[in-house]
C-alpha positions as MATLAB code, in Angstrom:
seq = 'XXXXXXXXXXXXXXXXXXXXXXXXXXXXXXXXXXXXXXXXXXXXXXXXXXXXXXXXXXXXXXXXXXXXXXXXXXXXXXXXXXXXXXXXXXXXXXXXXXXXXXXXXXXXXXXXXXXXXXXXXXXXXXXXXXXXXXXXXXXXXXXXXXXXXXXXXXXXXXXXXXXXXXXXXXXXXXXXXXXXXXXXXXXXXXXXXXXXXXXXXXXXXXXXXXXXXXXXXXXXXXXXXXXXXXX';
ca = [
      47.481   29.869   23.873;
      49.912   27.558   24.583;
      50.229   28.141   28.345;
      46.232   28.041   28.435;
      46.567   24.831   26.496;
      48.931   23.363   29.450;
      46.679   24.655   32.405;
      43.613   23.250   30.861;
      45.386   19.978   30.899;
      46.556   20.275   34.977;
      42.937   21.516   35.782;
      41.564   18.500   33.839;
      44.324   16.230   35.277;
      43.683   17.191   38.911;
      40.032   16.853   38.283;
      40.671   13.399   37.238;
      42.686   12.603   40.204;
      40.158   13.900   42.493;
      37.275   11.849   40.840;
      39.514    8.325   41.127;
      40.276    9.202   44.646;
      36.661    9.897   45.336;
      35.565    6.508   43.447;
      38.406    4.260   45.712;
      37.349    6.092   48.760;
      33.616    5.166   47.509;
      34.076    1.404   46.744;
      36.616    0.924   49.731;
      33.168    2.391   52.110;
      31.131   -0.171   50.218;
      33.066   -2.923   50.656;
      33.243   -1.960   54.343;
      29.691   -1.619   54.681;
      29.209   -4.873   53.093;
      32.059   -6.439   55.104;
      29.931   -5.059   58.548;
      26.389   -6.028   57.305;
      27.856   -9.729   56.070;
      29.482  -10.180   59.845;
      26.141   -8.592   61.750;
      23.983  -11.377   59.273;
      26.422  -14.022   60.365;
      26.315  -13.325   64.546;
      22.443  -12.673   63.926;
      21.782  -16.389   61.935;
      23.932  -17.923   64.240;
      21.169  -16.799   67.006;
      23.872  -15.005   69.246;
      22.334  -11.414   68.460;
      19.205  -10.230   67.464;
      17.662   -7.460   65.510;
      14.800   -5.745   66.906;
      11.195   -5.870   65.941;
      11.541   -3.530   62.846;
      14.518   -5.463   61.447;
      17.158   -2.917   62.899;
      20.227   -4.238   64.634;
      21.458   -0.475   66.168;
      25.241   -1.389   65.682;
      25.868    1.971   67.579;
      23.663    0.928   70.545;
      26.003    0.239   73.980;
      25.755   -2.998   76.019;
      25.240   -3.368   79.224;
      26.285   -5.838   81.709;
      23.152   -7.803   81.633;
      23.375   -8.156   77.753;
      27.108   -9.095   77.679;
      25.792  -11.795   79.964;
      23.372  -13.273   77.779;
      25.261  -13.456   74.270;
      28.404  -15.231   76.475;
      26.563  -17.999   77.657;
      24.520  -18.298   74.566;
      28.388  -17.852   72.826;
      30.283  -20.030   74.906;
      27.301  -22.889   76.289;
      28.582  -21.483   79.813;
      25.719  -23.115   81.061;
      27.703  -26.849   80.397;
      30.514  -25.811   82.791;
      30.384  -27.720   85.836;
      30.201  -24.117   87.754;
      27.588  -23.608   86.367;
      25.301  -26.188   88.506;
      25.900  -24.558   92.066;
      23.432  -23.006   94.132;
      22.243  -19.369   92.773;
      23.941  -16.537   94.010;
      22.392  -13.810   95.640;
      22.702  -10.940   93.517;
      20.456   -7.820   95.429;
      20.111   -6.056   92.461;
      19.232   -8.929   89.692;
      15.840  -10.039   91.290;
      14.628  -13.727   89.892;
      11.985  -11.978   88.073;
      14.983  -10.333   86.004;
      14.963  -10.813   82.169;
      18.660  -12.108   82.132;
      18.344  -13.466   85.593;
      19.514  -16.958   84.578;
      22.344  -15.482   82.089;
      23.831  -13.262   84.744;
      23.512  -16.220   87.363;
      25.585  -18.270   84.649;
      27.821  -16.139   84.548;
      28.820  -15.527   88.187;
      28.722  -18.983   88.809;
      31.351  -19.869   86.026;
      33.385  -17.179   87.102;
      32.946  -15.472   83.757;
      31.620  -12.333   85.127;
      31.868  -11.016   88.828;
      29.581   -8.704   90.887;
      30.663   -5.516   92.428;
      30.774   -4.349   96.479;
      27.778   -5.589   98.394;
      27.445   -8.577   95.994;
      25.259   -6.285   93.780;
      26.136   -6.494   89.685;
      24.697   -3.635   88.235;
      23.067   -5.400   85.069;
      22.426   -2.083   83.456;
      25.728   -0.773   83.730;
      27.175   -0.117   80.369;
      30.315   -1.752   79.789;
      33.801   -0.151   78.171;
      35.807   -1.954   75.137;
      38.331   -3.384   77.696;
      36.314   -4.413   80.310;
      33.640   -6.372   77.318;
      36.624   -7.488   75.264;
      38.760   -9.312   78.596;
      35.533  -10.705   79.988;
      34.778  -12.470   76.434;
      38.104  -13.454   76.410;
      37.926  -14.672   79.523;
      35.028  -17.069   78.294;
      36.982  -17.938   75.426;
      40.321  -18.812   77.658;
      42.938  -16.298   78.385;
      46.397  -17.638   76.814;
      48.792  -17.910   79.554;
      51.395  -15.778   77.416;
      54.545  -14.630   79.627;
      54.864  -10.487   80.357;
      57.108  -10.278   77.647;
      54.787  -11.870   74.941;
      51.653   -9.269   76.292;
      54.158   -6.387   76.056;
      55.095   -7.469   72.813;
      51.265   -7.631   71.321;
      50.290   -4.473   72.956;
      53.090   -2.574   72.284;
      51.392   -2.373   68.427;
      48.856   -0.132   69.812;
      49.553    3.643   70.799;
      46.465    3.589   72.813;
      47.402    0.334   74.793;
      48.630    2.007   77.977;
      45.321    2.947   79.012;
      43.783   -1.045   79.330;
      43.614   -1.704   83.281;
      45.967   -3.625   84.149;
      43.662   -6.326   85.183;
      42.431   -6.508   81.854;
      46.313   -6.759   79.883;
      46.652  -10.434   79.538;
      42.955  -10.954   78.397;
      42.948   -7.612   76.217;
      46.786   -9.883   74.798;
      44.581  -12.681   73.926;
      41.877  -10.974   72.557;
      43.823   -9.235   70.280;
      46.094  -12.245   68.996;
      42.892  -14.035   68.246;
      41.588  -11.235   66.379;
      38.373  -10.355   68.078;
      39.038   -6.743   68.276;
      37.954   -4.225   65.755;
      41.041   -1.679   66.169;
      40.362    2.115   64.410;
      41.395    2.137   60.788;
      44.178    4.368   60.011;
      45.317    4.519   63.686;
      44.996    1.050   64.922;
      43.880    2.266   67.850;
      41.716   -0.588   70.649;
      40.255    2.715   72.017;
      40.044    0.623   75.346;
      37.513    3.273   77.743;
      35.355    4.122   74.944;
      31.869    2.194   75.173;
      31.425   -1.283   74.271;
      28.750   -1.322   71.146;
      26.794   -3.576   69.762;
      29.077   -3.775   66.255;
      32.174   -4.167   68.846;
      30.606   -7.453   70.334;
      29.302   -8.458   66.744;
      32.404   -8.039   65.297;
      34.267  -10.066   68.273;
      31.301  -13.274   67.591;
      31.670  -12.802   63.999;
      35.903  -13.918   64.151;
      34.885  -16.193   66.967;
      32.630  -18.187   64.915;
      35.410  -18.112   61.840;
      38.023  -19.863   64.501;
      35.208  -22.735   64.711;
      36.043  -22.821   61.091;
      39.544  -21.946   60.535;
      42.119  -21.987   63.722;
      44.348  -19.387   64.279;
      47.529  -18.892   62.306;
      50.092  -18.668   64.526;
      52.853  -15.480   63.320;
      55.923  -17.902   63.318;
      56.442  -21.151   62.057;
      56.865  -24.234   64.326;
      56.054  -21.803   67.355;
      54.100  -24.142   70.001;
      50.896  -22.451   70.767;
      50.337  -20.563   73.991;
      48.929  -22.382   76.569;
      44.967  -20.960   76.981;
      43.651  -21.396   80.607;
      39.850  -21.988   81.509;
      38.149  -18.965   80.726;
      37.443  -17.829   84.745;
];
């Protein structure tokens, strides 16, 4: 009776434990959700993404060229730049009857974005994590950090070897300014996968919070790193 007595009490026990574990695992998702929904609300009132007609913002939905265009020059006033105010570019593929016509043009013009062989820019190409991520920061301004600093901030990443090598100083800054949403658990940057619309959201949503609150810089006294003109 006794030893029946004692495995009741482990079966009960581990039942326990699995129920707690379950409950964590359940509030940690909804404060995640929450966390995701709060920073999508924020990008969306702040007019820099919007939802489509049935009140859906498709977080897994890619972005393309063309759209990457539009929310950096409605992000960053690209428009303002002194660039900005040269003649259009031809672009064979973006037509001025284009809906992002004047976004991509923006973008060209300031440098932000660039077109591809034969001057054409392939607005509906979709666009991967690194290539989104260094062209925002890019608009933001890469910081000049010296190789050792970028190998030092990438170096937390197993994944980081696969960012272009173009793309390693703006992929540095991006990171040290917090704009990318690395895999939980693995703290991965997943650099080739897809860009997605809750990638870019998330990226706004910590760029509007530096308008608010500047970056912390990880040691004390350290002058900040010089940040170029976005190009």
């Amino acid at each position: 009776m006794i030893v029946l007595a004692t495995e009741r009490i482990k079966i009960v026990k581990k039942l326990v434990s699995i129920f707690l574990a379950a409950l964590v695992q359940g509030v940690t998702m909804a404060v995640q959700s929450q966390q995701i929904i709060d920073r999508i609300d924020r990008v969306v009132s702040a007019g820099l993404m919007q939802k489509d007609a049935t009140g859906n913002f498709n977080p897994q939905g890619l972005v393309s060229r063309a759209e990457l265009a539009v929310i950096l020059v409605k992000t960053f006033g690209l428009e303002r730049r002194k660039t900005a105010q040269k003649p259009d570019r031809e672009l064979p593929d973006v037509p001025k009857s284009y809906w992002a016509y004047s976004a991509i043009q923006t973008a060209v013009k300031t440098g932000t974005m660039s077109g591809y062989r034969d001057g054409m820019f392939f607005p509906n190409q979709r666009v991967t994590r690194a290539e989104a991520l260094a062209i925002f920061a890019q608009a933001y301004g890469v910081f000049q950090f010296p190789d050792a600093s970028i190998y030092e901030i990438l170096a937390k990443y197993p994944d980081a070897g696969e960012i272009p090598n173009w793309a390693r100083k703006s992929m540095a800054t991006a990171l040290y300014e917090g704009f990318v949403n690395v895999e939980l658990g693995t703290n991965k940057i997943n650099p080739l996968k897809p860009m997605t619309r809750w990638d870019i959201a998330y990226a706004l949503s910590k760029y509007l919070e530096r308008q608010v609150r500047p970056t912390s810089l990880p040691v004390p006294d350290e002058p900040p790193p010089n940040r170029g003109v976005g190009r």
